[in-house]
mmCIF file of N, CA and C in Angstrom:
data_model
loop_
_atom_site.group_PDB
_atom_site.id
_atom_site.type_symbol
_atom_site.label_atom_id
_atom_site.label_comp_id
_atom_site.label_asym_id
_atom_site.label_seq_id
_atom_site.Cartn_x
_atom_site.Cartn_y
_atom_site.Cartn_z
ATOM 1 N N UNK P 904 -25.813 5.479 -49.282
ATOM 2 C CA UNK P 904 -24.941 5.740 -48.172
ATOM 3 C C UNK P 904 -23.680 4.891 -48.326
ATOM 4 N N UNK P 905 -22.441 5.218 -48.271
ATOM 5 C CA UNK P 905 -21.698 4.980 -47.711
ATOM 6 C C UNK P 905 -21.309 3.452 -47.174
ATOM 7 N N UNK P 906 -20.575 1.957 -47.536
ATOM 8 C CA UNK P 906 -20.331 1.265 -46.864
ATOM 9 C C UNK P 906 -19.416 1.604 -45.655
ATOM 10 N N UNK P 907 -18.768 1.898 -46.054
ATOM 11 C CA UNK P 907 -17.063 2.384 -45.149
ATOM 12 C C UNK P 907 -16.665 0.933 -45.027
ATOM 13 N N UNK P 908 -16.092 -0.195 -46.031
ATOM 14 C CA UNK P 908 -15.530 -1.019 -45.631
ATOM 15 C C UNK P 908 -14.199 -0.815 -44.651
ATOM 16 N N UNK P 909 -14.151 -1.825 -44.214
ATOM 17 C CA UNK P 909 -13.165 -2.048 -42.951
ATOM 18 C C UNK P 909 -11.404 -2.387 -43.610
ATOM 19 N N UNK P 910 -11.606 -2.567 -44.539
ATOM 20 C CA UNK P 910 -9.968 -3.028 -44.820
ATOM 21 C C UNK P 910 -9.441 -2.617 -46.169
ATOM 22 N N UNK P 911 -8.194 -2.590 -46.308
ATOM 23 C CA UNK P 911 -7.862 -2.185 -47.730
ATOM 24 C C UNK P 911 -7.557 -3.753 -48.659
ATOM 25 N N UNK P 912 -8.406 -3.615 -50.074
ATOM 26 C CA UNK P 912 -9.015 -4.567 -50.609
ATOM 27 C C UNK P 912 -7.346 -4.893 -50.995
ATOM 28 N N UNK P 913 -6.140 -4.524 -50.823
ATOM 29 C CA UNK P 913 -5.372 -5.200 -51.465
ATOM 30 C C UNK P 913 -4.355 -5.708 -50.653
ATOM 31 N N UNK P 914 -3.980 -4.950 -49.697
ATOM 32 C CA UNK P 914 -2.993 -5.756 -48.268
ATOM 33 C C UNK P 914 -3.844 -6.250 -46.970
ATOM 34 N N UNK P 915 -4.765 -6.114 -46.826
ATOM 35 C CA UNK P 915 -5.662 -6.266 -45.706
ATOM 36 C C UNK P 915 -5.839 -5.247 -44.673
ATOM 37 N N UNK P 916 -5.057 -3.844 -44.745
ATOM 38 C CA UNK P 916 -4.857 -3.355 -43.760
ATOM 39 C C UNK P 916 -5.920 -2.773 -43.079
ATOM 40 N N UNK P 917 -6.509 -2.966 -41.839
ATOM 41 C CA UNK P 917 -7.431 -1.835 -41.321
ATOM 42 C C UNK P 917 -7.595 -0.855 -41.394
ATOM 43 N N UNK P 918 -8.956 -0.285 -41.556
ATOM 44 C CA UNK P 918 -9.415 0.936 -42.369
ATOM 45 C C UNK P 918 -10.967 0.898 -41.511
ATOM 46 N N UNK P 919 -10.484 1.473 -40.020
ATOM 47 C CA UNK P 919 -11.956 2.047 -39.449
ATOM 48 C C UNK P 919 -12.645 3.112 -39.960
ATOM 49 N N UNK P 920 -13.827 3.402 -39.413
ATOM 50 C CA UNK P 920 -14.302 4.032 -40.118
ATOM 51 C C UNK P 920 -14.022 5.755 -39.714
ATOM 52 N N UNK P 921 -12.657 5.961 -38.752
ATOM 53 C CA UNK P 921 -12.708 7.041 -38.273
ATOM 54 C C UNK P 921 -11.302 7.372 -39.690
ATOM 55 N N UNK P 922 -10.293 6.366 -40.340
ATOM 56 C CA UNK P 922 -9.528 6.522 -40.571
ATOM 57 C C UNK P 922 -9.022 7.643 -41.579
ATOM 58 N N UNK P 923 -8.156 8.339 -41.513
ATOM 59 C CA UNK P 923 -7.854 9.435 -43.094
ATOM 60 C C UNK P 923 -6.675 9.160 -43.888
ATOM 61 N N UNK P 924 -6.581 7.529 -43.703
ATOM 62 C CA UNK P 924 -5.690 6.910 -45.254
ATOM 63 C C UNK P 924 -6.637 5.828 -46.098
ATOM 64 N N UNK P 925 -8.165 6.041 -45.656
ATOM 65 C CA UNK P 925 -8.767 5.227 -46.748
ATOM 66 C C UNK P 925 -9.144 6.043 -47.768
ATOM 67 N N UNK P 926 -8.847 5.247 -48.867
ATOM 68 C CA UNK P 926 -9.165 5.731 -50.407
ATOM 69 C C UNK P 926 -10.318 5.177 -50.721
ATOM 70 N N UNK P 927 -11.562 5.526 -51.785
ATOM 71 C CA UNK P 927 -12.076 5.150 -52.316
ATOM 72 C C UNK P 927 -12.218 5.521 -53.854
ATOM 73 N N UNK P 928 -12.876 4.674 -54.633
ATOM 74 C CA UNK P 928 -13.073 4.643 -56.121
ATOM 75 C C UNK P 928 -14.477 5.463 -56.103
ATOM 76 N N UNK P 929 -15.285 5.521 -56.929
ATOM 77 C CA UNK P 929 -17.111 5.451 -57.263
ATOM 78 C C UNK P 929 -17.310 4.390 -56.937
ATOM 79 N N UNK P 930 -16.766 3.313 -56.965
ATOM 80 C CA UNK P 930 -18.521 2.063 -56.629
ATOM 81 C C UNK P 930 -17.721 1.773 -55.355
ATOM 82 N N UNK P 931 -17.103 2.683 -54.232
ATOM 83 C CA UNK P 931 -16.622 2.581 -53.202
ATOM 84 C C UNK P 931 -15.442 1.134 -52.581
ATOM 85 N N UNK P 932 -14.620 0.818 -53.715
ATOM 86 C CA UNK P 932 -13.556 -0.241 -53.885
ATOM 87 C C UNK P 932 -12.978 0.599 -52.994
ATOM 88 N N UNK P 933 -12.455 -0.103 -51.682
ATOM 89 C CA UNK P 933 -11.683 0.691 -50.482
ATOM 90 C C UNK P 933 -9.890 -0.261 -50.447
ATOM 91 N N UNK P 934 -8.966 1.075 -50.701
ATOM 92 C CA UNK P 934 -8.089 1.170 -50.369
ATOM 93 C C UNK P 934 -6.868 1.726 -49.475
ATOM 94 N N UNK P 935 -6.395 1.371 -49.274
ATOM 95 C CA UNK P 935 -5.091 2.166 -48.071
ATOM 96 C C UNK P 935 -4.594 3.411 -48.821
ATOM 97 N N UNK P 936 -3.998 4.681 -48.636
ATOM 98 C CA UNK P 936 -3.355 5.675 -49.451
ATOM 99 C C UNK P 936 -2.075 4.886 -49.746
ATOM 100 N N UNK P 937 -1.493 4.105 -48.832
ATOM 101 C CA UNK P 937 -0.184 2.995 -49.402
ATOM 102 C C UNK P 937 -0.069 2.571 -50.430
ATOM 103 N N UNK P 938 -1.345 1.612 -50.755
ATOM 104 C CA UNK P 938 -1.261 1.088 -51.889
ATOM 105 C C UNK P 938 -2.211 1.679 -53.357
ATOM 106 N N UNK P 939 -2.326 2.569 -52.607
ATOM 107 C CA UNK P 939 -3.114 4.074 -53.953
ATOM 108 C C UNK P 939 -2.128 4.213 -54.763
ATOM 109 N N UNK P 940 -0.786 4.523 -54.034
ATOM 110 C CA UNK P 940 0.109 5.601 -54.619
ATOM 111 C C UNK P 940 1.204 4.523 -55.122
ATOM 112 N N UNK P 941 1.333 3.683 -54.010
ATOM 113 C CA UNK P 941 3.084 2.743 -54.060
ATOM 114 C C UNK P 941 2.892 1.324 -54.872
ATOM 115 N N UNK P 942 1.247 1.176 -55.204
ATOM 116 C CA UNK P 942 1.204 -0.111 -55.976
ATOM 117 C C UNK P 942 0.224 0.425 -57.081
ATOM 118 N N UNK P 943 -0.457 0.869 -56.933
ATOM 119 C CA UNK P 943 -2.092 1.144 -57.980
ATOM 120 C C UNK P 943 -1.242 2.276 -58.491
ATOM 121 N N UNK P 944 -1.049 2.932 -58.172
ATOM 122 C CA UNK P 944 -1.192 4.517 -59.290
ATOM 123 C C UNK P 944 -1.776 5.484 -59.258
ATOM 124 N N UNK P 945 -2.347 5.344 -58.475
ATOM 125 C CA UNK P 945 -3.847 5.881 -58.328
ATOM 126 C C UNK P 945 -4.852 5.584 -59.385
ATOM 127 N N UNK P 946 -5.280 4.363 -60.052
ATOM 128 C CA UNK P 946 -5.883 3.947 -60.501
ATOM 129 C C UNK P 946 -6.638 2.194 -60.206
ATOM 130 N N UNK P 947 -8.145 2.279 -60.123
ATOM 131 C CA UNK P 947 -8.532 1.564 -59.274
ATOM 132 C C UNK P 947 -8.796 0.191 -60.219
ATOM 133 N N UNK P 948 -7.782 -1.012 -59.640
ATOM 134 C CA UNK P 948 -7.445 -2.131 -60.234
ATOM 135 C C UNK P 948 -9.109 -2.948 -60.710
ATOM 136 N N UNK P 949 -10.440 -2.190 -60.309
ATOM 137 C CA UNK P 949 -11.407 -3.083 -60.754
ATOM 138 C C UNK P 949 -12.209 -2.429 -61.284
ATOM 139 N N UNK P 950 -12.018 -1.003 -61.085
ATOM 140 C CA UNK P 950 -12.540 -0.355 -62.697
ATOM 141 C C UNK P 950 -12.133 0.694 -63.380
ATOM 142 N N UNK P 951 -11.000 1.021 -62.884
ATOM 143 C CA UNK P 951 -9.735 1.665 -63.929
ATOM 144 C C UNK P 951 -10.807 3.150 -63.525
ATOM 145 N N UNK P 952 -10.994 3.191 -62.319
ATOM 146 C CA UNK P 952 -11.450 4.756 -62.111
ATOM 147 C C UNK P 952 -10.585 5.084 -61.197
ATOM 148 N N UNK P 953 -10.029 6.561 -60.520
ATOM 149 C CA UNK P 953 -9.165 7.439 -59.945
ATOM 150 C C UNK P 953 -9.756 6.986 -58.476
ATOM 151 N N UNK P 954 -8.943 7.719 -57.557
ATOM 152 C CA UNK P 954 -9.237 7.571 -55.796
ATOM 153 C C UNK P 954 -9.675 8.876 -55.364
ATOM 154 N N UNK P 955 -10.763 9.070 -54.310
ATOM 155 C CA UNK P 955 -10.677 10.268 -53.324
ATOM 156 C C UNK P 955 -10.037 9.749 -51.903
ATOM 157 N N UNK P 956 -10.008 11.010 -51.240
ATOM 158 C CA UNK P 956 -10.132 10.336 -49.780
ATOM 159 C C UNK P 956 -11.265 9.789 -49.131
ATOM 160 N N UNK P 957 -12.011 8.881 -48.525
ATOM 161 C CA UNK P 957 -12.705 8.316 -48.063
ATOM 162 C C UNK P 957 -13.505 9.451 -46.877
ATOM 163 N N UNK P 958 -14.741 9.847 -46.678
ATOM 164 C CA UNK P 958 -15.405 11.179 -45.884
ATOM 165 C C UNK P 958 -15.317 10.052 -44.436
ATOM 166 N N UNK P 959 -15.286 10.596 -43.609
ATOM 167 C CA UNK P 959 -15.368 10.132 -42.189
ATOM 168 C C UNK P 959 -17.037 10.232 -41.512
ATOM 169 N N UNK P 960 -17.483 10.166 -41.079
ATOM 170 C CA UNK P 960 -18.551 9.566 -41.069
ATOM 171 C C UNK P 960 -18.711 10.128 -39.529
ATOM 172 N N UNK P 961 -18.968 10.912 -38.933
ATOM 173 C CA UNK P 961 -19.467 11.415 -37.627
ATOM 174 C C UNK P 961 -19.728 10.448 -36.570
ATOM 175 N N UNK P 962 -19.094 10.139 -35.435
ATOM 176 C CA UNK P 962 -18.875 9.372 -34.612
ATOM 177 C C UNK P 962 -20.512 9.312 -34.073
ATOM 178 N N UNK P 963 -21.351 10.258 -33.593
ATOM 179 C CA UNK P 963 -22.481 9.981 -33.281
ATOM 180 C C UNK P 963 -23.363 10.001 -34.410
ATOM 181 N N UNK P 964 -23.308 9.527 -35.591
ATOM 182 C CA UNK P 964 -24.554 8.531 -36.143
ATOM 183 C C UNK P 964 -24.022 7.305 -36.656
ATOM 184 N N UNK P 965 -22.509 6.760 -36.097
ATOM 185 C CA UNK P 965 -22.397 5.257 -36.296
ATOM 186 C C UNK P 965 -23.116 4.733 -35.676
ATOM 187 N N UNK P 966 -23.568 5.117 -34.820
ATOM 188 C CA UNK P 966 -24.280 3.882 -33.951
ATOM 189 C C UNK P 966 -26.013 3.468 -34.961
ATOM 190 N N UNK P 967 -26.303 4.936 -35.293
ATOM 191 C CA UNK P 967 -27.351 4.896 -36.261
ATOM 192 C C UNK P 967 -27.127 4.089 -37.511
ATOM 193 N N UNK P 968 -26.134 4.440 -38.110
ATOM 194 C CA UNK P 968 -25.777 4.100 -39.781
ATOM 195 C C UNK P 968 -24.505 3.348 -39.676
ATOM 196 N N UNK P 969 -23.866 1.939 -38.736
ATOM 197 C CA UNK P 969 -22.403 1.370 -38.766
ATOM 198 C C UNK P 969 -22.258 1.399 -40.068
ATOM 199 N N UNK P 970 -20.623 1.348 -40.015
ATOM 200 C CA UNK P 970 -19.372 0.909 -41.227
ATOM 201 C C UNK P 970 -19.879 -0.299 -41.181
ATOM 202 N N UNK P 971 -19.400 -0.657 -42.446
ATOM 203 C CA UNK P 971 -19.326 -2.601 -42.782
ATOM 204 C C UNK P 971 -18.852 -3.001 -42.179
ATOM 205 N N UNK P 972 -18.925 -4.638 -41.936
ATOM 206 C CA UNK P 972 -17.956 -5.259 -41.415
ATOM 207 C C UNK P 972 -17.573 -6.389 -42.209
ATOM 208 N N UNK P 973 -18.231 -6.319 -43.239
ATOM 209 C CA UNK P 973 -17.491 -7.427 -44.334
ATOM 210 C C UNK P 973 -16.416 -6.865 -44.606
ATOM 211 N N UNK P 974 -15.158 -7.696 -44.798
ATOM 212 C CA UNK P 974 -13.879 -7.734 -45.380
ATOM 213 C C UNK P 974 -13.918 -7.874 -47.292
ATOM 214 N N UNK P 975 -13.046 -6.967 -47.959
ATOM 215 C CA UNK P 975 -12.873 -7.292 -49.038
ATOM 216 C C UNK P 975 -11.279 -7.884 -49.310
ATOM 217 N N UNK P 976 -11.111 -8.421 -49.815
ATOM 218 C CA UNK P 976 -9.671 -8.910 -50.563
ATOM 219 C C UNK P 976 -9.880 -9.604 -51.727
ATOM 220 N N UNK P 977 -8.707 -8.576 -53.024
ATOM 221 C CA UNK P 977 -8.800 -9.147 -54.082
ATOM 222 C C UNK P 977 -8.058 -10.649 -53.963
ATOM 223 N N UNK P 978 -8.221 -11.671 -54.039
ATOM 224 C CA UNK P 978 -7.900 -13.244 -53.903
ATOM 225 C C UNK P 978 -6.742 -12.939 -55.064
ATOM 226 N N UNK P 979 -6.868 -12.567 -56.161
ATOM 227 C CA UNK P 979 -5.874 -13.031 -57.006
ATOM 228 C C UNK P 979 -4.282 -11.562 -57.032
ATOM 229 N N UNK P 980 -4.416 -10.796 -55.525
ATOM 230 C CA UNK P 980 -3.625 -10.007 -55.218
ATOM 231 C C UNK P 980 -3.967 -8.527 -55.865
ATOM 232 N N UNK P 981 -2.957 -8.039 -55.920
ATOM 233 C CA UNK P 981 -3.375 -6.319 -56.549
ATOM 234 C C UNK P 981 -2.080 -5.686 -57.383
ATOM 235 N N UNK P 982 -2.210 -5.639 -58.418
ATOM 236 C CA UNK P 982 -1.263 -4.956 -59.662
ATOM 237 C C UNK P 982 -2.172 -4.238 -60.487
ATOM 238 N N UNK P 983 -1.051 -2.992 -60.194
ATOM 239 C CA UNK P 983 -1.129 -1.930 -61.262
ATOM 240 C C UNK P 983 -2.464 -2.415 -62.647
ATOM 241 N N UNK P 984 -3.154 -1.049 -62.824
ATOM 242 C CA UNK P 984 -3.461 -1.187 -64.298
ATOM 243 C C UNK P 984 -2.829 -1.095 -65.293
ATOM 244 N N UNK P 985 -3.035 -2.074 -66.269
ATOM 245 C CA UNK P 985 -1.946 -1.539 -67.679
ATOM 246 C C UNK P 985 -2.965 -1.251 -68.429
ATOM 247 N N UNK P 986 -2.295 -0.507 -69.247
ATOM 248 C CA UNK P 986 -2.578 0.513 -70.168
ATOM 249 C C UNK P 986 -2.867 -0.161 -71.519
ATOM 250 N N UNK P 987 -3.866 -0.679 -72.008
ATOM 251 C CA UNK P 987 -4.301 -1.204 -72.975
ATOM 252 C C UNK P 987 -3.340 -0.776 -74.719
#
């Protein structure tokens, strides 16, 4: 299932779990569509995999299954992948 982290791992921005500008990777690295497009590339700075949009999650089984509430932030900031 699904974390639905709460923030985008590279500016901090809030990212509830109702939101439709969170991005995710496969191992669910959550980003803003901001910094998908205007900093990343659309390529995901921790494992060089692509973004979807993040599925929204039906208001009546949060209460069953909550979003996270751990915060992610990359500490050492967020730049582009380069290209080996």
């Amino acid at each position: 299932m699904l974390e639905l982290r709460p923030n985008c791992e590279c500016c901090d921005r809030n990212l509830p779990p109702e939101s439709r500008e969170a991005m995710i990777c496969t191992f669910e690295c959550t980003f803003c569509a901001d910094c998908v497009d205007k900093v990343l590339g659309g390529v995901c700075p921790n494992c060089g995999g692509g973004f979807v949009l993040r599925p929204v999650r039906p208001v009546a089984l949060l209460a069953k299954y909550p979003a996270s509430t751990k915060r992610v932030l990359k500490a050492e900031g967020c730049a582009p992948v380069r290209a080996a």
